[in-house]
PDB file of C-alpha atoms in Angstrom:
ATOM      1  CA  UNK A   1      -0.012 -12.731 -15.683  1.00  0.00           C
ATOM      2  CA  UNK A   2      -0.688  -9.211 -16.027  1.00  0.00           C
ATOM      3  CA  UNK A   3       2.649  -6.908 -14.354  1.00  0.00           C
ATOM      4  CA  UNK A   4       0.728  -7.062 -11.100  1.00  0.00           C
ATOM      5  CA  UNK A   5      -1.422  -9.788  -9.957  1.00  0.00           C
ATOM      6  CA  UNK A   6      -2.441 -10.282  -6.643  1.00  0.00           C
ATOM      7  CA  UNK A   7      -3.710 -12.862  -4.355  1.00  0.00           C
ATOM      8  CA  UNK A   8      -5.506 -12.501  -0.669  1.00  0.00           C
ATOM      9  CA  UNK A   9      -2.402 -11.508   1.008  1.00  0.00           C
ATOM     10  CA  UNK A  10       0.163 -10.939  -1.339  1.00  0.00           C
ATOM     11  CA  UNK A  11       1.119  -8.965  -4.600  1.00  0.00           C
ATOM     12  CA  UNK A  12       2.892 -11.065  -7.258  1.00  0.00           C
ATOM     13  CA  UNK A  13       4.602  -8.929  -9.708  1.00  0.00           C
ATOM     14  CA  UNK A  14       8.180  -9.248 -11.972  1.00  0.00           C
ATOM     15  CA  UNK A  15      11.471  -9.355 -11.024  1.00  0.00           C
ATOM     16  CA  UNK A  16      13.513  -5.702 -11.018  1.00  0.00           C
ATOM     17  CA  UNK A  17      16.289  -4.572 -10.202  1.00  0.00           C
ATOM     18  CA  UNK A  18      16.637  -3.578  -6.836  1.00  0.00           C
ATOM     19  CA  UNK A  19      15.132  -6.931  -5.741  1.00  0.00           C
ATOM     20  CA  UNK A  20      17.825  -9.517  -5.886  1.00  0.00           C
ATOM     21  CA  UNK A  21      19.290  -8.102  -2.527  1.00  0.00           C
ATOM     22  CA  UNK A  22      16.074  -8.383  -1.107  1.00  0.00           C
ATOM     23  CA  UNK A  23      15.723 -11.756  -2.407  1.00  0.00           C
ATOM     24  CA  UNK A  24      19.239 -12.954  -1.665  1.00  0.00           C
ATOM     25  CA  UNK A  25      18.394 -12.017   2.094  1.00  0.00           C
ATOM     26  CA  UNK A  26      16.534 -15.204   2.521  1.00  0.00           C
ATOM     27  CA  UNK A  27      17.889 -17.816  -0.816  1.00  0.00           C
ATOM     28  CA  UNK A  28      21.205 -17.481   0.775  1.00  0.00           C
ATOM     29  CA  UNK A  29      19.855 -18.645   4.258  1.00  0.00           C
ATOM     30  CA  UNK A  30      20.899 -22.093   5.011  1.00  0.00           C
ATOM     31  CA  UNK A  31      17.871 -23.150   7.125  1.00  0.00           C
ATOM     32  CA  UNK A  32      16.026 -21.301   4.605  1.00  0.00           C
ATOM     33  CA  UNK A  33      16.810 -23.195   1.649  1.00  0.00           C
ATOM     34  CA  UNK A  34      17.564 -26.348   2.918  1.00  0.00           C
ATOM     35  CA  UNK A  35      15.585 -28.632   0.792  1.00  0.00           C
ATOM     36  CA  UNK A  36      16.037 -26.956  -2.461  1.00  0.00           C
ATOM     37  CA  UNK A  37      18.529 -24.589  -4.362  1.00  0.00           C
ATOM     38  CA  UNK A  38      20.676 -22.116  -2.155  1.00  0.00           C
ATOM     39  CA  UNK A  39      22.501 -18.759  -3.310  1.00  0.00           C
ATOM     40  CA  UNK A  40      26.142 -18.450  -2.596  1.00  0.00           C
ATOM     41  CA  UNK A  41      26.819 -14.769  -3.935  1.00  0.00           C
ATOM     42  CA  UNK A  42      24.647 -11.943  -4.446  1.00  0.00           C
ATOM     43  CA  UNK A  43      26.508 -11.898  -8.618  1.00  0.00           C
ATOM     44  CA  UNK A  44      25.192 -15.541  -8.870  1.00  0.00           C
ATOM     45  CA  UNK A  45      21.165 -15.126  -7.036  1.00  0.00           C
ATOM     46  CA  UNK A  46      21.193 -12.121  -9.569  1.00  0.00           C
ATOM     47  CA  UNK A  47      22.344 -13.849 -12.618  1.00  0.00           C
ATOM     48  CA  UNK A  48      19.959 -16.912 -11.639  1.00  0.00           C
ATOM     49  CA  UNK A  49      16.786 -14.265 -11.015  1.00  0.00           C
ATOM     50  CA  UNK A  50      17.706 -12.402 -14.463  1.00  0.00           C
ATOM     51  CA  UNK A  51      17.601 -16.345 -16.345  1.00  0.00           C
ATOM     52  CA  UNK A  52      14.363 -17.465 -14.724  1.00  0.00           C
ATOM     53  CA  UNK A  53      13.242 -13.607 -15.313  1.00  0.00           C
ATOM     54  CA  UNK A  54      13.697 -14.093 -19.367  1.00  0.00           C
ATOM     55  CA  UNK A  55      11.223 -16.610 -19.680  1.00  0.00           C
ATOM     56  CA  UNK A  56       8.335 -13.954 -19.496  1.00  0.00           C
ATOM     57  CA  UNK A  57       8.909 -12.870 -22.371  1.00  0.00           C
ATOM     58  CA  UNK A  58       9.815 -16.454 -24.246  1.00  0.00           C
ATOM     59  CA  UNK A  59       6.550 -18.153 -22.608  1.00  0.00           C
ATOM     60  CA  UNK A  60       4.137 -15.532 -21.022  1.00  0.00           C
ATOM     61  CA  UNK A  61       5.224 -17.019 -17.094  1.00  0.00           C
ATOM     62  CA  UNK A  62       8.031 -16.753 -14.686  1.00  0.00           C
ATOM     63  CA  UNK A  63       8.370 -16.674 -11.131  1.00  0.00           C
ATOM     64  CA  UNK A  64       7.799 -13.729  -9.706  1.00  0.00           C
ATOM     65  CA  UNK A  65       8.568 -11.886  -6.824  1.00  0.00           C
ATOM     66  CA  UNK A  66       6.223 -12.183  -3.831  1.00  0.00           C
ATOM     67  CA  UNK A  67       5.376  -8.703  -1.683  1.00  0.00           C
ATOM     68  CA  UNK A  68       3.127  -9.271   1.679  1.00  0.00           C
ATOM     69  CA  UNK A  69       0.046  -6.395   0.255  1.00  0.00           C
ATOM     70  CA  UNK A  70      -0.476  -5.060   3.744  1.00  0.00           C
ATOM     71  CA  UNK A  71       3.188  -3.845   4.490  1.00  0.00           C
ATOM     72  CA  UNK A  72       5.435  -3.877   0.689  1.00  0.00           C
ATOM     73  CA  UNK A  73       8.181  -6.161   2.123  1.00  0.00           C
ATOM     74  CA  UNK A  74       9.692  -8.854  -0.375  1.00  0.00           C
ATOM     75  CA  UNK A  75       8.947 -12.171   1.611  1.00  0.00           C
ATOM     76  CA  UNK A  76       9.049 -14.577  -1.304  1.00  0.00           C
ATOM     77  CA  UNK A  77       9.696 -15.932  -4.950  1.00  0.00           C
ATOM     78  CA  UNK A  78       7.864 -18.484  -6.741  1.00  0.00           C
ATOM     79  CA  UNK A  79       5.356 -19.107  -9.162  1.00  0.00           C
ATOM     80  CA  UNK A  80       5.564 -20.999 -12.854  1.00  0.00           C
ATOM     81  CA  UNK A  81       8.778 -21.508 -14.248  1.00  0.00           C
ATOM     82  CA  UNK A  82      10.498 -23.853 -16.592  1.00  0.00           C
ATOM     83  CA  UNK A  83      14.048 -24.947 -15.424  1.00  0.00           C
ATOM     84  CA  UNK A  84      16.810 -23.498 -17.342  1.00  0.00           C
ATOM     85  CA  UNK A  85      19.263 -26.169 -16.132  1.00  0.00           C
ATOM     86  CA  UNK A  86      16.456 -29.060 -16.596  1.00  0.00           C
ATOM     87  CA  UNK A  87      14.050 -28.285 -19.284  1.00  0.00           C
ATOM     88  CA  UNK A  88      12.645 -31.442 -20.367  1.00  0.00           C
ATOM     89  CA  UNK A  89      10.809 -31.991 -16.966  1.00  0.00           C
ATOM     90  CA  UNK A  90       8.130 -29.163 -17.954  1.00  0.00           C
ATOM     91  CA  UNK A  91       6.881 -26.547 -16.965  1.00  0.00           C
ATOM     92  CA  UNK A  92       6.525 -26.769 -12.869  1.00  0.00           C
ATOM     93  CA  UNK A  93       5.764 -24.343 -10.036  1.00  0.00           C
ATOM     94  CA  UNK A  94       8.033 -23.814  -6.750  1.00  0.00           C
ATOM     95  CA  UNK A  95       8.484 -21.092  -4.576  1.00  0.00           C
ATOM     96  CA  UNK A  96      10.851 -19.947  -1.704  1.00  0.00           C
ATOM     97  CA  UNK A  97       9.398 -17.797   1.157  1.00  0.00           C
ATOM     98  CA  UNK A  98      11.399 -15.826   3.825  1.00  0.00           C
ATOM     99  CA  UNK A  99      11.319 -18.388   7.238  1.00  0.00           C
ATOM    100  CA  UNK A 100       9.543 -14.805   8.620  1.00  0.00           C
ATOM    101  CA  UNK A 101       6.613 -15.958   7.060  1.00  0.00           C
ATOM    102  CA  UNK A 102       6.387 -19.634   7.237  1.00  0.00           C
ATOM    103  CA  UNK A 103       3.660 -21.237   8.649  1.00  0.00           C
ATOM    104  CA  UNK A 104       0.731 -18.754   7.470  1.00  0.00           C
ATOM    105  CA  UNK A 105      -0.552 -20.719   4.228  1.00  0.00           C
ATOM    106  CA  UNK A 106       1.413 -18.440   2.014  1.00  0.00           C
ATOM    107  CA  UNK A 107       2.653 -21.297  -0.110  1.00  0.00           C
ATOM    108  CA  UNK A 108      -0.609 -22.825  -0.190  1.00  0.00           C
ATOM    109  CA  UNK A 109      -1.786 -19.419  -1.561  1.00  0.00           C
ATOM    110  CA  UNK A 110       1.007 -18.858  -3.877  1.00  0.00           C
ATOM    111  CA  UNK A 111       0.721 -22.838  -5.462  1.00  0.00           C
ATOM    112  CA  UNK A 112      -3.073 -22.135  -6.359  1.00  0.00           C
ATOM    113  CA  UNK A 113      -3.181 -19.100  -7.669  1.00  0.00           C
ATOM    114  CA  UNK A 114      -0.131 -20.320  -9.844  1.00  0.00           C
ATOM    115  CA  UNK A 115      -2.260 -23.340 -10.596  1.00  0.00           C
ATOM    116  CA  UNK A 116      -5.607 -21.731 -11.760  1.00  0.00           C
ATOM    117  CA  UNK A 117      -3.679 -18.846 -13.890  1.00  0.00           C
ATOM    118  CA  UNK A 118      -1.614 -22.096 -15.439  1.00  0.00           C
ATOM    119  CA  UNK A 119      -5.081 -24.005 -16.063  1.00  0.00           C
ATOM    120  CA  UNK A 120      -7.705 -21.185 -16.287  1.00  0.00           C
ATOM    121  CA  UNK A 121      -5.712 -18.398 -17.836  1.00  0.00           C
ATOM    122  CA  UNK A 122      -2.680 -20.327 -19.896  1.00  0.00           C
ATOM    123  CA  UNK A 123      -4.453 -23.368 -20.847  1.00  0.00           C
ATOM    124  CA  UNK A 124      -1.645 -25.322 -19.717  1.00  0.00           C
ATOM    125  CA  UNK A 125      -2.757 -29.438 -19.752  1.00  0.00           C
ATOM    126  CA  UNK A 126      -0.435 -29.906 -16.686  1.00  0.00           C
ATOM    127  CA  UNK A 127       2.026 -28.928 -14.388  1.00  0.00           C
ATOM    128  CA  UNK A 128       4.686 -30.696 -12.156  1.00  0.00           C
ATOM    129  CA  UNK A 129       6.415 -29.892  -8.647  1.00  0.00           C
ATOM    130  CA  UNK A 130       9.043 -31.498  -6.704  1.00  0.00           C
ATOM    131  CA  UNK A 131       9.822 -31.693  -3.072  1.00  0.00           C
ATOM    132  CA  UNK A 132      12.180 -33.651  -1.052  1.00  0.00           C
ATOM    133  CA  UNK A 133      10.135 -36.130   0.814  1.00  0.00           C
ATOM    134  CA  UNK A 134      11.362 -35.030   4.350  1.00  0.00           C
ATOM    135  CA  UNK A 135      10.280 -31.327   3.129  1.00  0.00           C
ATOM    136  CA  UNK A 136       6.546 -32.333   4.735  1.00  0.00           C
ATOM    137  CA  UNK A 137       5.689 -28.850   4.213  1.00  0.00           C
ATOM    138  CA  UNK A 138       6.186 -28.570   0.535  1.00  0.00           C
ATOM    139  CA  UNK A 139       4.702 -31.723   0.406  1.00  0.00           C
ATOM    140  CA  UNK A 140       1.556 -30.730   2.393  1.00  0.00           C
ATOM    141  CA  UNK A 141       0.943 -27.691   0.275  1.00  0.00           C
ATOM    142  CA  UNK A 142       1.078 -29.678  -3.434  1.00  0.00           C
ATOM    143  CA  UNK A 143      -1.286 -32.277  -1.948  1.00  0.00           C
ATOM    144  CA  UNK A 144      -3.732 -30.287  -0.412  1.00  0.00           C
ATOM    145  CA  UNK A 145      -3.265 -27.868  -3.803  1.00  0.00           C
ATOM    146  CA  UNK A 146      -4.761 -30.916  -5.569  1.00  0.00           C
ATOM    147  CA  UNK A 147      -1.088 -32.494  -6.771  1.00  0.00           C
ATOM    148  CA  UNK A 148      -0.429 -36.237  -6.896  1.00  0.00           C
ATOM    149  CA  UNK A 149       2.892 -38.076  -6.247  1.00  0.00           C
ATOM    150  CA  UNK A 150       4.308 -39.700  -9.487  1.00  0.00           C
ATOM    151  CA  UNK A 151       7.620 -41.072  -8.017  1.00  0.00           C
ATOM    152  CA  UNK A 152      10.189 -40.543  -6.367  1.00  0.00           C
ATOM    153  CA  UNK A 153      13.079 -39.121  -8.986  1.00  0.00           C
ATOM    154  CA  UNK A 154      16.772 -40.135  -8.166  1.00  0.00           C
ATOM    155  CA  UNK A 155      18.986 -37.567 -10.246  1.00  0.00           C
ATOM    156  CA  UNK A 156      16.731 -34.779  -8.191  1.00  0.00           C
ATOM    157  CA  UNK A 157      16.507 -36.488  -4.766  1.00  0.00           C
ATOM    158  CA  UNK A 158      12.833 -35.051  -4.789  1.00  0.00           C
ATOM    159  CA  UNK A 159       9.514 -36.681  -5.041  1.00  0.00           C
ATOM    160  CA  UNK A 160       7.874 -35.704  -8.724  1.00  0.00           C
ATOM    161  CA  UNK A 161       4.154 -34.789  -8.563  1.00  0.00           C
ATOM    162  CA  UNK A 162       2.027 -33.278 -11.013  1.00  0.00           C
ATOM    163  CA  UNK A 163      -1.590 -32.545 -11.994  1.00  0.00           C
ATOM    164  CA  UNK A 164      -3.923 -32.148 -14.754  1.00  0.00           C
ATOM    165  CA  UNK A 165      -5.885 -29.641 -15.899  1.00  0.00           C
ATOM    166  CA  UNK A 166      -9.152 -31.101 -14.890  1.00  0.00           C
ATOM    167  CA  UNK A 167      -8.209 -32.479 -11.807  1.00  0.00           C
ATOM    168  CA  UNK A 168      -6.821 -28.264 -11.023  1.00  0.00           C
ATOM    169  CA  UNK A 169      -9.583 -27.271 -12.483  1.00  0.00           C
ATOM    170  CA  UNK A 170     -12.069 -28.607 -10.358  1.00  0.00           C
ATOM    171  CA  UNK A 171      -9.683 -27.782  -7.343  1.00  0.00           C
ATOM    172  CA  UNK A 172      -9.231 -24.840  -7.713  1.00  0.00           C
ATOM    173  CA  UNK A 173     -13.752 -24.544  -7.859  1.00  0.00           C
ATOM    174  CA  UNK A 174     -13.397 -25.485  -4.452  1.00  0.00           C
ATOM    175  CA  UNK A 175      -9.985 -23.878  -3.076  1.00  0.00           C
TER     176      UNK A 175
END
C-alpha cells in the first residue's frame, strides 16, 4: 500500500519511530493480548515492530500501524505480514487493537481492506489467519471476512484458516 491508506474509520500507514510506545501501551496489556503474542519490554515490542517493519521493503506489505481518522490516536496494528519466526506458513493477516476500541467492527474493517489490497492490488492467490478457537472474536471477524477453517494446528494452539483469491474476491464485491 501506498504510505497512507485509509479505510472508513481508520488511517493505515507505516511504522515510525515514535510509535512503539504508543503501541507497547496496549501489546503489553495482558487482557489485551491474551490470545496471541504479548510484549514484555518496550526494547523487545520495538525490535519486534522494526522486524515485521522490514518486510515493506523485501515484499511490498507489512503491518501497519492503525490511527482512528477522526481523532489521530494509535488504537491498533495489523495488516499483512509474513512471520519472521514462522515463515513457511505464508503470508497471513492479524491485527491487535487497543481493548478501547473493541467491539466497533474495527477488525472486521482492518481484515478486508487487508484482504482486497492482498487480492485486488497484490495479486496474492491466498492468504491465511490464525486464531485460538476460544478467541470467538477473531474467529467471528475471519469468517464473516469470507475465511474458512482448515484445522486446527497443534505447534500454534490456533485454528488455521485461509482463503482464496476468488472466494475474497467475490467477498470483498459484497463487503
Amino acid at each position: 500500500m501506498a504510505a497512507h491508506e485509509f479505510t472508513a474509520r481508520m488511517a493505515l500507514r507505516p511504522l515510525e519511530s515514535r510509535d512503539p510506545p504508543r503501541l507497547f501501551a496496549f501489546l503489553s496489556n495482558a487482557q489485551a493480548m491474551q490470545h496471541t503474542y504479548m510484549a514484555t519490554s518496550l526494547a523487545e515490542c520495538t525490535r519486534r515492530l522494526q522486524t515485521y517493519e522490514a518486510q515493506r521493503g523485501l515484499h511490498g506489505f507489512a503491518p501497519w500501524v492503525i490511527e482512528a481518522r477522526d481523532s489521530g490516536e494509535v488504537i491498533g496494528w495489523g495488516g499483512l505480514s509474513i512471520d519472521p519466526e514462522e515463515p513457511h506458513w505464508g503470508i497471513e493477516v492479524s491485527y491487535a487493537f487497543s481493548p478501547t476500541v473493541w467491539g466497533q467492527g474495527l477488525a472486521t474493517e482492518l481484515v478486508t481492506a487487508s484482504r482486497d489490497h492482498a487480492f485486488a492490488r497484490l495479486g496474492l492467490a491466498e492468504l491465511q489467519a490464525f486464531a485460538r478457537p476460544e478467541n470467538r472474536a477473531s474467529v467471528r471477524v475471519l469468517t464473516k471476512c469470507g475465511f474458512q477453517r482448515l484445522r486446527f494446528e497443534p505447534s500454534l494452539q490456533r485454528d488455521h484458516f485461509r482463503i482464496a483469491a476468488a472466494t475474497g474476491l467475490q467477498a470483498g464485491a459484497s463487503a
